[in-house]
Coordinates of C-alpha atoms in Angstrom, one line a residue:
M1 CA 0.0 0.0 0.0
R2 CA 1.8 3.1 -1.2
E3 CA -0.7 5.8 0.0
T4 CA -0.9 7.2 3.4
I5 CA -2.7 4.8 5.8
S6 CA -5.9 6.1 7.3
S7 CA -8.2 4.5 9.8
E8 CA -10.4 3.4 6.8
H9 CA -7.4 1.7 5.2
Y10 CA -6.5 0.1 8.5
I11 CA -10.1 -1.3 8.8
T12 CA -9.8 -2.7 5.3
V13 CA -6.6 -4.5 6.3
L14 CA -8.2 -5.8 9.5
E15 CA -11.3 -7.1 7.5
Q16 CA -8.9 -9.0 5.2
F17 CA -7.1 -10.4 8.2
V18 CA -10.3 -11.5 9.9
S19 CA -11.8 -13.1 6.8
T20 CA -8.5 -15.0 6.2
Q21 CA -8.6 -16.2 9.8
L22 CA -12.2 -17.3 9.5
A23 CA -11.3 -19.2 6.3
L24 CA -8.5 -21.1 8.0
E25 CA -10.7 -23.6 9.8
D26 CA -7.8 -25.8 10.8
Q27 CA -6.0 -23.0 12.5
P28 CA -6.5 -22.0 16.1
R29 CA -8.8 -19.1 16.7
I30 CA -7.4 -15.7 17.7
E31 CA -7.6 -15.6 21.5
W32 CA -6.7 -11.9 21.9
F33 CA -6.0 -9.0 19.4
M34 CA -3.3 -6.6 20.4
Q35 CA -2.3 -3.3 18.8
D36 CA -0.2 -0.3 19.8
G37 CA -1.3 3.3 20.2
A38 CA -0.7 4.6 16.7
R39 CA -3.1 7.5 16.0
L40 CA -5.0 5.7 13.3
H41 CA -5.6 2.8 15.6
L42 CA -7.5 4.9 18.1
T43 CA -10.5 6.0 16.1
E44 CA -14.1 5.3 16.9
K45 CA -14.5 3.3 13.6
V46 CA -11.5 1.0 14.5
F47 CA -12.8 0.5 18.0
R48 CA -16.3 -0.4 16.7
F49 CA -14.7 -2.9 14.3
F50 CA -12.8 -4.5 17.3
D51 CA -15.9 -4.6 19.4
E52 CA -17.8 -6.4 16.6
Y53 CA -15.1 -9.0 15.8
F54 CA -13.1 -9.4 19.0
G55 CA -15.4 -8.1 21.8
N56 CA -13.6 -8.0 25.1
K57 CA -10.5 -9.9 23.7
V58 CA -8.6 -6.7 22.7
I59 CA -5.5 -5.1 24.2
A60 CA -5.3 -1.6 22.9
L61 CA -4.7 1.9 24.2
D62 CA -8.0 3.6 25.2
Y63 CA -10.1 0.6 24.1
P64 CA -11.6 0.0 27.5
K65 CA -12.6 3.7 27.7
F66 CA -14.5 3.3 24.5
T67 CA -16.2 -0.1 25.1
G68 CA -15.9 -0.7 28.8
T69 CA -14.3 -4.1 28.0
G70 CA -10.9 -5.4 26.9
M71 CA -7.6 -4.4 28.3
D72 CA -5.7 -1.1 28.0
W73 CA -2.3 -1.1 26.5
P74 CA 0.0 -1.5 29.6
P75 CA 2.1 1.5 30.4
Y76 CA 5.9 0.8 30.1
S77 CA 5.1 -2.7 28.8
P78 CA 8.1 -4.8 27.9
D79 CA 8.6 -5.5 24.3
L80 CA 6.4 -8.6 24.2
T81 CA 5.6 -9.0 20.5
P82 CA 8.2 -10.5 18.2
C83 CA 7.8 -7.5 15.9
D84 CA 8.9 -5.2 18.6
Y85 CA 12.0 -7.0 19.9
F86 CA 13.1 -8.7 16.7
L87 CA 11.5 -8.0 13.3
W88 CA 11.8 -4.2 13.1
D89 CA 15.5 -4.2 13.9
A90 CA 16.3 -7.2 11.7
L91 CA 14.4 -5.6 8.7
N92 CA 15.7 -2.1 9.4
D93 CA 19.3 -3.1 9.1
T94 CA 18.8 -5.1 5.9
V95 CA 16.3 -2.6 4.3
Y96 CA 18.3 0.6 4.9
G97 CA 21.8 -1.0 4.6
N98 CA 21.9 -0.1 0.8
H99 CA 20.2 3.3 1.3
P100 CA 17.2 3.0 -1.0
S101 CA 16.5 6.3 -2.6
T102 CA 13.2 5.6 -4.4
L103 CA 9.9 4.0 -3.3
D104 CA 10.5 1.1 -5.7
E105 CA 14.0 0.5 -4.3
L106 CA 12.5 0.6 -0.7
E107 CA 9.8 -1.8 -1.6
S108 CA 12.3 -4.2 -3.2
A109 CA 14.6 -4.0 -0.2
I110 CA 11.7 -4.8 2.1
C111 CA 10.8 -7.9 0.1
V112 CA 14.4 -9.0 0.0
A113 CA 14.8 -8.5 3.8
R114 CA 11.5 -10.3 4.6
N115 CA 12.5 -13.3 2.4
S116 CA 15.9 -13.5 4.1
I117 CA 14.4 -14.4 7.5
S118 CA 14.8 -18.2 7.8
V119 CA 12.5 -20.7 9.5
E120 CA 15.3 -21.4 12.0
I121 CA 15.4 -17.7 13.0
L122 CA 11.6 -17.6 13.4
K123 CA 11.8 -20.7 15.6
D124 CA 14.4 -18.9 17.8
V125 CA 12.2 -15.8 17.9
M126 CA 9.2 -17.8 19.1
S127 CA 11.2 -19.6 21.7
N128 CA 12.4 -16.3 23.0
F129 CA 8.8 -15.0 23.0
N130 CA 7.7 -17.9 25.2
L131 CA 10.6 -17.0 27.6
R132 CA 9.4 -13.4 27.7
L133 CA 5.9 -14.5 28.5
R134 CA 7.1 -16.7 31.3
H135 CA 9.0 -13.8 32.8
L136 CA 5.9 -11.6 32.5
V137 CA 3.8 -14.3 34.4
F138 CA 6.5 -14.6 37.0
S139 CA 6.6 -10.8 37.6
N140 CA 2.8 -10.7 37.9
G141 CA 2.6 -8.5 34.8
E142 CA 5.0 -5.9 36.3
H143 CA 7.6 -4.2 34.3
F144 CA 10.9 -6.0 34.0
E145 CA 13.9 -4.4 32.3
N146 CA 17.1 -5.9 33.7
I147 CA 16.8 -9.2 32.0
V148 CA 18.8 -10.0 28.9
F149 CA 17.0 -12.3 26.6

C-alpha cells in the first residue's frame, strides 16, 4: 500500500485479516487481538470494528474507555511482540543498509529483507517469545527491564 494509511485503510486490512482467519478452519482461533497506540488505531471506527469482531479480547490503548471491555495497553510494557523485539531491527538493518532512494527500491529492499528471514530464526524468535511470557507471568505483569533475553 503506497498511499498514506488512514483508519479506513486500516479497517480494510483488518477485515482482510479477519476473513483470512475465519477461512482457516484448521488454524486455532485468535484468543486476543493486540495493537499499539498509533493515532489511526485509536479512532471510533476502528474500536467499533474491534468490538464487533473481537469483543472484550482486545489489548489496545484507550479501548476499555470506549467499550468498557478489553484491556488497556499496559504502560511501560516490555517488548512482548516479536515485531517489537526482533523483526523491526532485523528488517531495518537489511532494508536501509543499501540506502534505497526511491519508493521502488525501498519496496524491493523490504521484500528481500523479509525473504531473508529463515525458518530457524523464526523458531528462535518464538522460543524467546515464550521465555518473555514466562518472565511476565513470574513478575505478575509488572515491568521488567534488567533481563537479557
